[in-house]
PDB file of C-alpha atoms in Angstrom:
ATOM      1  CA  MET A   1     -10.294 -15.130 -14.647  1.00  0.00           C
ATOM      2  CA  LYS A   2     -11.998 -14.524 -11.792  1.00  0.00           C
ATOM      3  CA  PHE A   3     -12.725 -10.583 -10.441  1.00  0.00           C
ATOM      4  CA  GLY A   4     -13.106  -9.764  -6.951  1.00  0.00           C
ATOM      5  CA  VAL A   5     -15.008  -6.230  -6.183  1.00  0.00           C
ATOM      6  CA  LEU A   6     -14.377  -4.971  -2.709  1.00  0.00           C
ATOM      7  CA  VAL A   7     -17.186  -3.577  -0.864  1.00  0.00           C
ATOM      8  CA  PHE A   8     -17.109  -1.057   1.666  1.00  0.00           C
ATOM      9  CA  PRO A   9     -19.470   0.851   3.693  1.00  0.00           C
ATOM     10  CA  GLY A  10     -20.029   3.830   1.751  1.00  0.00           C
ATOM     11  CA  SER A  11     -18.868   2.102  -2.059  1.00  0.00           C
ATOM     12  CA  ASN A  12     -20.942   3.188  -4.669  1.00  0.00           C
ATOM     13  CA  CYS A  13     -19.523   2.126  -7.826  1.00  0.00           C
ATOM     14  CA  ASP A  14     -18.864  -1.811  -6.971  1.00  0.00           C
ATOM     15  CA  ARG A  15     -21.993  -2.764  -8.840  1.00  0.00           C
ATOM     16  CA  ASP A  16     -20.775  -0.344 -11.922  1.00  0.00           C
ATOM     17  CA  VAL A  17     -18.034  -2.750 -12.012  1.00  0.00           C
ATOM     18  CA  ALA A  18     -19.476  -5.814 -11.902  1.00  0.00           C
ATOM     19  CA  TYR A  19     -21.663  -4.836 -14.511  1.00  0.00           C
ATOM     20  CA  VAL A  20     -18.369  -4.377 -16.716  1.00  0.00           C
ATOM     21  CA  THR A  21     -16.620  -7.683 -15.843  1.00  0.00           C
ATOM     22  CA  ARG A  22     -19.659 -10.289 -15.393  1.00  0.00           C
ATOM     23  CA  ASP A  23     -22.304  -8.751 -17.712  1.00  0.00           C
ATOM     24  CA  LEU A  24     -20.223  -7.016 -20.793  1.00  0.00           C
ATOM     25  CA  LEU A  25     -17.154  -9.369 -20.306  1.00  0.00           C
ATOM     26  CA  GLY A  26     -18.856 -12.673 -19.161  1.00  0.00           C
ATOM     27  CA  GLN A  27     -16.126 -13.222 -16.414  1.00  0.00           C
ATOM     28  CA  PRO A  28     -16.741 -14.893 -12.889  1.00  0.00           C
ATOM     29  CA  THR A  29     -17.085 -12.024 -10.513  1.00  0.00           C
ATOM     30  CA  ARG A  30     -17.526 -11.937  -6.589  1.00  0.00           C
ATOM     31  CA  MET A  31     -18.787  -9.192  -4.599  1.00  0.00           C
ATOM     32  CA  VAL A  32     -16.050  -9.264  -1.630  1.00  0.00           C
ATOM     33  CA  TRP A  33     -17.545  -7.868   1.842  1.00  0.00           C
ATOM     34  CA  HIS A  34     -14.681  -5.561   3.298  1.00  0.00           C
ATOM     35  CA  GLN A  35     -14.661  -7.998   6.597  1.00  0.00           C
ATOM     36  CA  GLU A  36     -13.800 -11.090   4.459  1.00  0.00           C
ATOM     37  CA  THR A  37     -10.350 -12.346   5.209  1.00  0.00           C
ATOM     38  CA  ASP A  38      -9.939 -15.060   2.527  1.00  0.00           C
ATOM     39  CA  ILE A  39      -9.779 -13.828  -1.418  1.00  0.00           C
ATOM     40  CA  SER A  40      -7.663 -16.777  -2.472  1.00  0.00           C
ATOM     41  CA  ASP A  41      -9.984 -17.757  -4.844  1.00  0.00           C
ATOM     42  CA  ILE A  42      -9.761 -14.185  -6.785  1.00  0.00           C
ATOM     43  CA  ASP A  43      -7.726 -13.412  -9.643  1.00  0.00           C
ATOM     44  CA  VAL A  44      -7.893  -9.496 -10.088  1.00  0.00           C
ATOM     45  CA  VAL A  45      -8.995  -7.393  -7.101  1.00  0.00           C
ATOM     46  CA  ILE A  46     -10.800  -4.296  -7.986  1.00  0.00           C
ATOM     47  CA  VAL A  47     -11.231  -1.573  -5.347  1.00  0.00           C
ATOM     48  CA  PRO A  48     -14.123   0.655  -6.514  1.00  0.00           C
ATOM     49  CA  GLY A  49     -15.038   4.211  -6.231  1.00  0.00           C
ATOM     50  CA  GLY A  50     -17.340   5.511  -3.822  1.00  0.00           C
ATOM     51  CA  PHE A  51     -16.928   7.225  -0.371  1.00  0.00           C
ATOM     52  CA  SER A  52     -15.848   3.997   1.581  1.00  0.00           C
ATOM     53  CA  TYR A  53     -16.551   5.209   5.303  1.00  0.00           C
ATOM     54  CA  GLY A  54     -17.912   8.542   4.470  1.00  0.00           C
ATOM     55  CA  ASP A  55     -14.489   9.975   3.368  1.00  0.00           C
ATOM     56  CA  TYR A  56     -13.814  10.647   7.302  1.00  0.00           C
ATOM     57  CA  LEU A  57     -10.615  11.471   8.424  1.00  0.00           C
ATOM     58  CA  ARG A  58      -9.073  11.285   4.989  1.00  0.00           C
ATOM     59  CA  CYS A  59     -10.129   9.218   1.608  1.00  0.00           C
ATOM     60  CA  GLY A  60      -9.290   5.552   2.016  1.00  0.00           C
ATOM     61  CA  ALA A  61      -7.855   6.115   5.313  1.00  0.00           C
ATOM     62  CA  ILE A  62     -10.229   4.211   7.238  1.00  0.00           C
ATOM     63  CA  ALA A  63     -10.900   1.454   4.653  1.00  0.00           C
ATOM     64  CA  ARG A  64      -7.213   1.111   4.312  1.00  0.00           C
ATOM     65  CA  PHE A  65      -7.413  -0.888   8.112  1.00  0.00           C
ATOM     66  CA  SER A  66     -10.326  -3.238   6.942  1.00  0.00           C
ATOM     67  CA  PRO A  67      -9.794  -6.803   7.610  1.00  0.00           C
ATOM     68  CA  VAL A  68      -9.843  -7.927   3.654  1.00  0.00           C
ATOM     69  CA  MET A  69      -6.796  -5.210   2.982  1.00  0.00           C
ATOM     70  CA  PRO A  70      -4.024  -7.422   4.401  1.00  0.00           C
ATOM     71  CA  GLN A  71      -5.099  -9.806   2.027  1.00  0.00           C
ATOM     72  CA  VAL A  72      -5.111  -7.207  -0.766  1.00  0.00           C
ATOM     73  CA  ILE A  73      -1.565  -6.582  -0.085  1.00  0.00           C
ATOM     74  CA  GLU A  74      -0.242 -10.391  -0.135  1.00  0.00           C
ATOM     75  CA  HIS A  75      -2.582 -10.378  -3.421  1.00  0.00           C
ATOM     76  CA  ALA A  76      -0.175  -7.224  -4.965  1.00  0.00           C
ATOM     77  CA  GLN A  77       2.848  -8.964  -3.487  1.00  0.00           C
ATOM     78  CA  LYS A  78       2.242 -12.380  -5.184  1.00  0.00           C
ATOM     79  CA  GLY A  79       2.372 -10.378  -8.335  1.00  0.00           C
ATOM     80  CA  LYS A  80      -1.633 -10.904  -8.964  1.00  0.00           C
ATOM     81  CA  PHE A  81      -3.816  -7.716 -10.358  1.00  0.00           C
ATOM     82  CA  VAL A  82      -4.988  -5.150  -8.384  1.00  0.00           C
ATOM     83  CA  LEU A  83      -7.145  -2.171  -9.855  1.00  0.00           C
ATOM     84  CA  GLY A  84      -8.157   0.824  -7.559  1.00  0.00           C
ATOM     85  CA  ILE A  85     -10.320   3.389  -9.249  1.00  0.00           C
ATOM     86  CA  CYS A  86     -11.031   6.765  -7.869  1.00  0.00           C
ATOM     87  CA  ASN A  87     -11.863   6.229  -4.000  1.00  0.00           C
ATOM     88  CA  GLY A  88      -9.943   2.697  -4.567  1.00  0.00           C
ATOM     89  CA  PHE A  89      -6.678   4.729  -5.796  1.00  0.00           C
ATOM     90  CA  GLN A  90      -6.841   6.544  -2.663  1.00  0.00           C
ATOM     91  CA  VAL A  91      -7.400   3.107  -0.783  1.00  0.00           C
ATOM     92  CA  LEU A  92      -4.608   1.761  -2.431  1.00  0.00           C
ATOM     93  CA  THR A  93      -2.171   4.623  -1.920  1.00  0.00           C
ATOM     94  CA  GLU A  94      -3.158   4.844   2.024  1.00  0.00           C
ATOM     95  CA  ALA A  95      -2.199   1.193   2.086  1.00  0.00           C
ATOM     96  CA  GLY A  96       0.984   1.685   0.545  1.00  0.00           C
ATOM     97  CA  LEU A  97       0.531  -0.235  -2.413  1.00  0.00           C
ATOM     98  CA  LEU A  98       0.868   3.016  -4.671  1.00  0.00           C
ATOM     99  CA  PRO A  99       3.095   5.717  -4.003  1.00  0.00           C
ATOM    100  CA  GLY A 100       1.743   9.405  -3.352  1.00  0.00           C
ATOM    101  CA  VAL A 101      -1.323  10.549  -2.006  1.00  0.00           C
ATOM    102  CA  LEU A 102      -4.477  12.051  -3.386  1.00  0.00           C
ATOM    103  CA  ALA A 103      -5.497  15.771  -1.908  1.00  0.00           C
ATOM    104  CA  ARG A 104      -8.041  18.052  -2.224  1.00  0.00           C
ATOM    105  CA  ASN A 105      -8.933  19.194  -5.684  1.00  0.00           C
ATOM    106  CA  GLN A 106      -7.005  22.551  -6.573  1.00  0.00           C
ATOM    107  CA  ASP A 107     -10.320  24.399  -6.742  1.00  0.00           C
ATOM    108  CA  LEU A 108     -11.688  22.876  -3.701  1.00  0.00           C
ATOM    109  CA  HIS A 109     -14.797  21.576  -5.579  1.00  0.00           C
ATOM    110  CA  PHE A 110     -16.111  18.280  -6.570  1.00  0.00           C
ATOM    111  CA  ILE A 111     -15.617  17.477 -10.591  1.00  0.00           C
ATOM    112  CA  CYS A 112     -18.246  15.552 -12.278  1.00  0.00           C
ATOM    113  CA  ASP A 113     -17.204  15.375 -16.185  1.00  0.00           C
ATOM    114  CA  ARG A 114     -15.490  13.958 -18.709  1.00  0.00           C
ATOM    115  CA  THR A 115     -11.600  14.491 -19.679  1.00  0.00           C
ATOM    116  CA  PRO A 116      -8.980  13.657 -22.207  1.00  0.00           C
ATOM    117  CA  LEU A 117      -6.219  11.218 -20.952  1.00  0.00           C
ATOM    118  CA  LYS A 118      -3.344  10.486 -22.747  1.00  0.00           C
ATOM    119  CA  VAL A 119      -1.925   6.853 -22.698  1.00  0.00           C
ATOM    120  CA  GLU A 120       1.828   7.013 -21.688  1.00  0.00           C
ATOM    121  CA  ARG A 121       2.624   3.433 -22.261  1.00  0.00           C
ATOM    122  CA  ASN A 122       1.002   0.333 -23.510  1.00  0.00           C
ATOM    123  CA  ASN A 123       3.314  -2.707 -22.609  1.00  0.00           C
ATOM    124  CA  LEU A 124       1.551  -3.705 -19.593  1.00  0.00           C
ATOM    125  CA  PRO A 125      -1.691  -5.524 -19.644  1.00  0.00           C
ATOM    126  CA  TRP A 126      -3.500  -2.722 -18.324  1.00  0.00           C
ATOM    127  CA  THR A 127      -2.809  -0.601 -21.459  1.00  0.00           C
ATOM    128  CA  GLN A 128      -2.088  -2.947 -24.098  1.00  0.00           C
ATOM    129  CA  GLY A 129      -5.581  -2.509 -25.543  1.00  0.00           C
ATOM    130  CA  TYR A 130      -4.393   1.284 -26.655  1.00  0.00           C
ATOM    131  CA  ALA A 131      -2.048   2.569 -28.770  1.00  0.00           C
ATOM    132  CA  GLU A 132       1.221   4.577 -27.109  1.00  0.00           C
ATOM    133  CA  GLY A 133       0.368   8.058 -26.831  1.00  0.00           C
ATOM    134  CA  GLU A 134      -3.377   7.707 -27.559  1.00  0.00           C
ATOM    135  CA  ILE A 135      -5.920   9.917 -26.482  1.00  0.00           C
ATOM    136  CA  ILE A 136      -8.795   8.459 -24.761  1.00  0.00           C
ATOM    137  CA  THR A 137     -11.986  10.112 -22.588  1.00  0.00           C
ATOM    138  CA  LEU A 138     -13.261   9.021 -19.341  1.00  0.00           C
ATOM    139  CA  PRO A 139     -15.627  10.267 -16.903  1.00  0.00           C
ATOM    140  CA  ILE A 140     -14.256  11.704 -13.807  1.00  0.00           C
ATOM    141  CA  ALA A 141     -16.093  12.361 -10.423  1.00  0.00           C
ATOM    142  CA  HIS A 142     -13.857  13.228  -7.468  1.00  0.00           C
ATOM    143  CA  GLY A 143     -13.142  16.022  -4.585  1.00  0.00           C
ATOM    144  CA  GLU A 144      -9.972  14.515  -3.753  1.00  0.00           C
ATOM    145  CA  GLY A 145      -8.360  13.550  -6.820  1.00  0.00           C
ATOM    146  CA  ARG A 146      -5.040  16.018  -7.043  1.00  0.00           C
ATOM    147  CA  PHE A 147      -2.154  13.841  -7.082  1.00  0.00           C
ATOM    148  CA  TYR A 148       0.777  14.635  -4.892  1.00  0.00           C
ATOM    149  CA  ALA A 149       4.245  13.452  -3.911  1.00  0.00           C
ATOM    150  CA  ASP A 150       7.625  15.213  -2.621  1.00  0.00           C
ATOM    151  CA  LYS A 151       9.897  16.073  -5.423  1.00  0.00           C
ATOM    152  CA  LYS A 152      12.440  12.546  -4.836  1.00  0.00           C
ATOM    153  CA  THR A 153       8.964  10.375  -5.042  1.00  0.00           C
ATOM    154  CA  LEU A 154       7.489  12.298  -8.043  1.00  0.00           C
ATOM    155  CA  ALA A 155      11.175  12.065  -9.804  1.00  0.00           C
ATOM    156  CA  GLU A 156      11.087   8.243  -9.048  1.00  0.00           C
ATOM    157  CA  ILE A 157       7.591   7.658 -10.777  1.00  0.00           C
ATOM    158  CA  GLU A 158       8.300   9.498 -13.571  1.00  0.00           C
ATOM    159  CA  ASP A 159      11.888   8.212 -13.881  1.00  0.00           C
ATOM    160  CA  ASN A 160      10.283   4.201 -13.794  1.00  0.00           C
ATOM    161  CA  GLY A 161       7.894   5.156 -16.196  1.00  0.00           C
ATOM    162  CA  GLN A 162       5.011   4.461 -13.738  1.00  0.00           C
ATOM    163  CA  VAL A 163       2.390   7.122 -15.044  1.00  0.00           C
ATOM    164  CA  LEU A 164      -0.257   5.019 -17.249  1.00  0.00           C
ATOM    165  CA  PHE A 165      -2.589   8.210 -17.650  1.00  0.00           C
ATOM    166  CA  ARG A 166      -2.296  11.537 -17.862  1.00  0.00           C
ATOM    167  CA  TYR A 167      -4.564  14.475 -17.942  1.00  0.00           C
ATOM    168  CA  GLN A 168      -4.338  15.679 -21.590  1.00  0.00           C
ATOM    169  CA  GLY A 169      -4.835  19.473 -21.926  1.00  0.00           C
ATOM    170  CA  GLU A 170      -6.648  21.042 -19.166  1.00  0.00           C
ATOM    171  CA  ASN A 171      -5.444  19.703 -15.518  1.00  0.00           C
ATOM    172  CA  PRO A 172      -9.040  19.344 -13.927  1.00  0.00           C
ATOM    173  CA  ASN A 173      -7.861  18.904 -10.460  1.00  0.00           C
ATOM    174  CA  GLY A 174      -4.034  20.344 -10.132  1.00  0.00           C
ATOM    175  CA  SER A 175      -2.480  17.259 -10.079  1.00  0.00           C
ATOM    176  CA  LEU A 176       1.202  17.177 -10.151  1.00  0.00           C
ATOM    177  CA  ASN A 177       2.665  16.493 -13.771  1.00  0.00           C
ATOM    178  CA  SER A 178      -1.127  15.891 -14.901  1.00  0.00           C
ATOM    179  CA  ILE A 179      -1.156  12.785 -13.308  1.00  0.00           C
ATOM    180  CA  ALA A 180      -4.433  10.710 -13.573  1.00  0.00           C
ATOM    181  CA  GLY A 181      -3.218   6.885 -13.039  1.00  0.00           C
ATOM    182  CA  ILE A 182       0.154   5.199 -12.052  1.00  0.00           C
ATOM    183  CA  CYS A 183       1.178   1.783 -11.044  1.00  0.00           C
ATOM    184  CA  ASN A 184       3.803   0.280  -9.105  1.00  0.00           C
ATOM    185  CA  LEU A 185       7.256  -0.808 -10.060  1.00  0.00           C
ATOM    186  CA  GLN A 186       6.236  -4.280 -10.988  1.00  0.00           C
ATOM    187  CA  GLY A 187       3.166  -3.011 -13.106  1.00  0.00           C
ATOM    188  CA  ASN A 188       0.623  -5.445 -11.456  1.00  0.00           C
ATOM    189  CA  VAL A 189      -1.158  -2.867  -9.636  1.00  0.00           C
ATOM    190  CA  LEU A 190      -2.802   0.282 -11.254  1.00  0.00           C
ATOM    191  CA  GLY A 191      -4.535   3.226  -9.501  1.00  0.00           C
ATOM    192  CA  MET A 192      -6.273   6.084 -11.444  1.00  0.00           C
ATOM    193  CA  MET A 193      -8.840   8.663 -10.681  1.00  0.00           C
ATOM    194  CA  PRO A 194     -10.882   8.343 -13.877  1.00  0.00           C
ATOM    195  CA  HIS A 195     -13.562   5.392 -14.143  1.00  0.00           C
ATOM    196  CA  PRO A 196     -13.283   3.024 -17.108  1.00  0.00           C
ATOM    197  CA  GLU A 197     -16.088   1.157 -15.724  1.00  0.00           C
ATOM    198  CA  ARG A 198     -18.557   4.273 -16.326  1.00  0.00           C
ATOM    199  CA  ALA A 199     -17.294   4.282 -20.286  1.00  0.00           C
ATOM    200  CA  ALA A 200     -17.393   0.677 -21.057  1.00  0.00           C
ATOM    201  CA  ASP A 201     -20.812   0.128 -22.821  1.00  0.00           C
ATOM    202  CA  SER A 202     -21.476   1.767 -26.216  1.00  0.00           C
ATOM    203  CA  ALA A 203     -24.495   2.245 -25.211  1.00  0.00           C
ATOM    204  CA  LEU A 204     -23.650   5.197 -22.771  1.00  0.00           C
ATOM    205  CA  GLY A 205     -21.862   6.677 -26.076  1.00  0.00           C
ATOM    206  CA  ASN A 206     -18.062   5.711 -24.889  1.00  0.00           C
ATOM    207  CA  SER A 207     -16.317   2.590 -24.734  1.00  0.00           C
ATOM    208  CA  ASP A 208     -12.783   3.522 -24.415  1.00  0.00           C
ATOM    209  CA  GLY A 209     -12.880   2.287 -20.731  1.00  0.00           C
ATOM    210  CA  LEU A 210     -13.805  -1.256 -21.649  1.00  0.00           C
ATOM    211  CA  ARG A 211     -10.512  -1.665 -23.558  1.00  0.00           C
ATOM    212  CA  LEU A 212      -8.575  -1.826 -19.970  1.00  0.00           C
ATOM    213  CA  PHE A 213     -10.304  -4.685 -19.333  1.00  0.00           C
ATOM    214  CA  GLN A 214      -9.930  -6.546 -22.437  1.00  0.00           C
ATOM    215  CA  GLY A 215      -6.397  -5.924 -22.182  1.00  0.00           C
ATOM    216  CA  LEU A 216      -6.144  -7.507 -18.811  1.00  0.00           C
ATOM    217  CA  LEU A 217      -8.022 -10.216 -19.964  1.00  0.00           C
ATOM    218  CA  GLY A 218      -6.005 -10.707 -22.885  1.00  0.00           C
ATOM    219  CA  LYS A 219      -2.795 -10.894 -21.541  1.00  0.00           C
ATOM    220  CA  VAL A 220      -3.830 -13.537 -18.798  1.00  0.00           C
ATOM    221  CA  ALA A 221      -5.662 -15.585 -21.647  1.00  0.00           C
ATOM    222  CA  ALA A 222      -2.104 -15.652 -23.376  1.00  0.00           C
ATOM    223  CA  LEU A 223      -0.021 -16.722 -20.035  1.00  0.00           C
ATOM    224  CA  VAL A 224      -2.570 -19.507 -19.593  1.00  0.00           C
TER     225      VAL A 224
END
């Protein structure tokens, strides 16, 4: 499986993700500069965390217009996998690949912490490495991570089972329904505010995030 990690001006978690896919999992990984227009060689696109274009206007609002993004949209429409982490989640909502928006945290402060998450369902490649209802711990680091959607959209997201991760216990940023990560209707696009790549190496004391990447690899291997 070949991973492509997008790199925007201001990305700062791109190498963290590449360390997981390339060094921990041993998979071919290519850093994709935001001006590229051919990603046909990529199986999984990862839109990493950071501060794309300095988070001017809104987080992800400028990155959404980068030359690579029409290719990412086409990639997703073909049913291929796309993962957006933190700022990447914001980019995917701005691009229309996921519903809702990410707004300023409820207390208007940047949050850098670890938080427990509940795995809402495990019948998708992203979550098949977990048990349904399992509580895992992942780091968060964001100033605009409060998930918001209008009542109709929020009801549809819940009814369709699109919530994959939910904050457990304290809601750190005021996200509606404690939503931490959602997928699209088809399940091939995932956006999440917590950072699985920062909890993938046991040397850091937590490898809960690694199972997300391993589950995806296991699903693709089974299909092959």
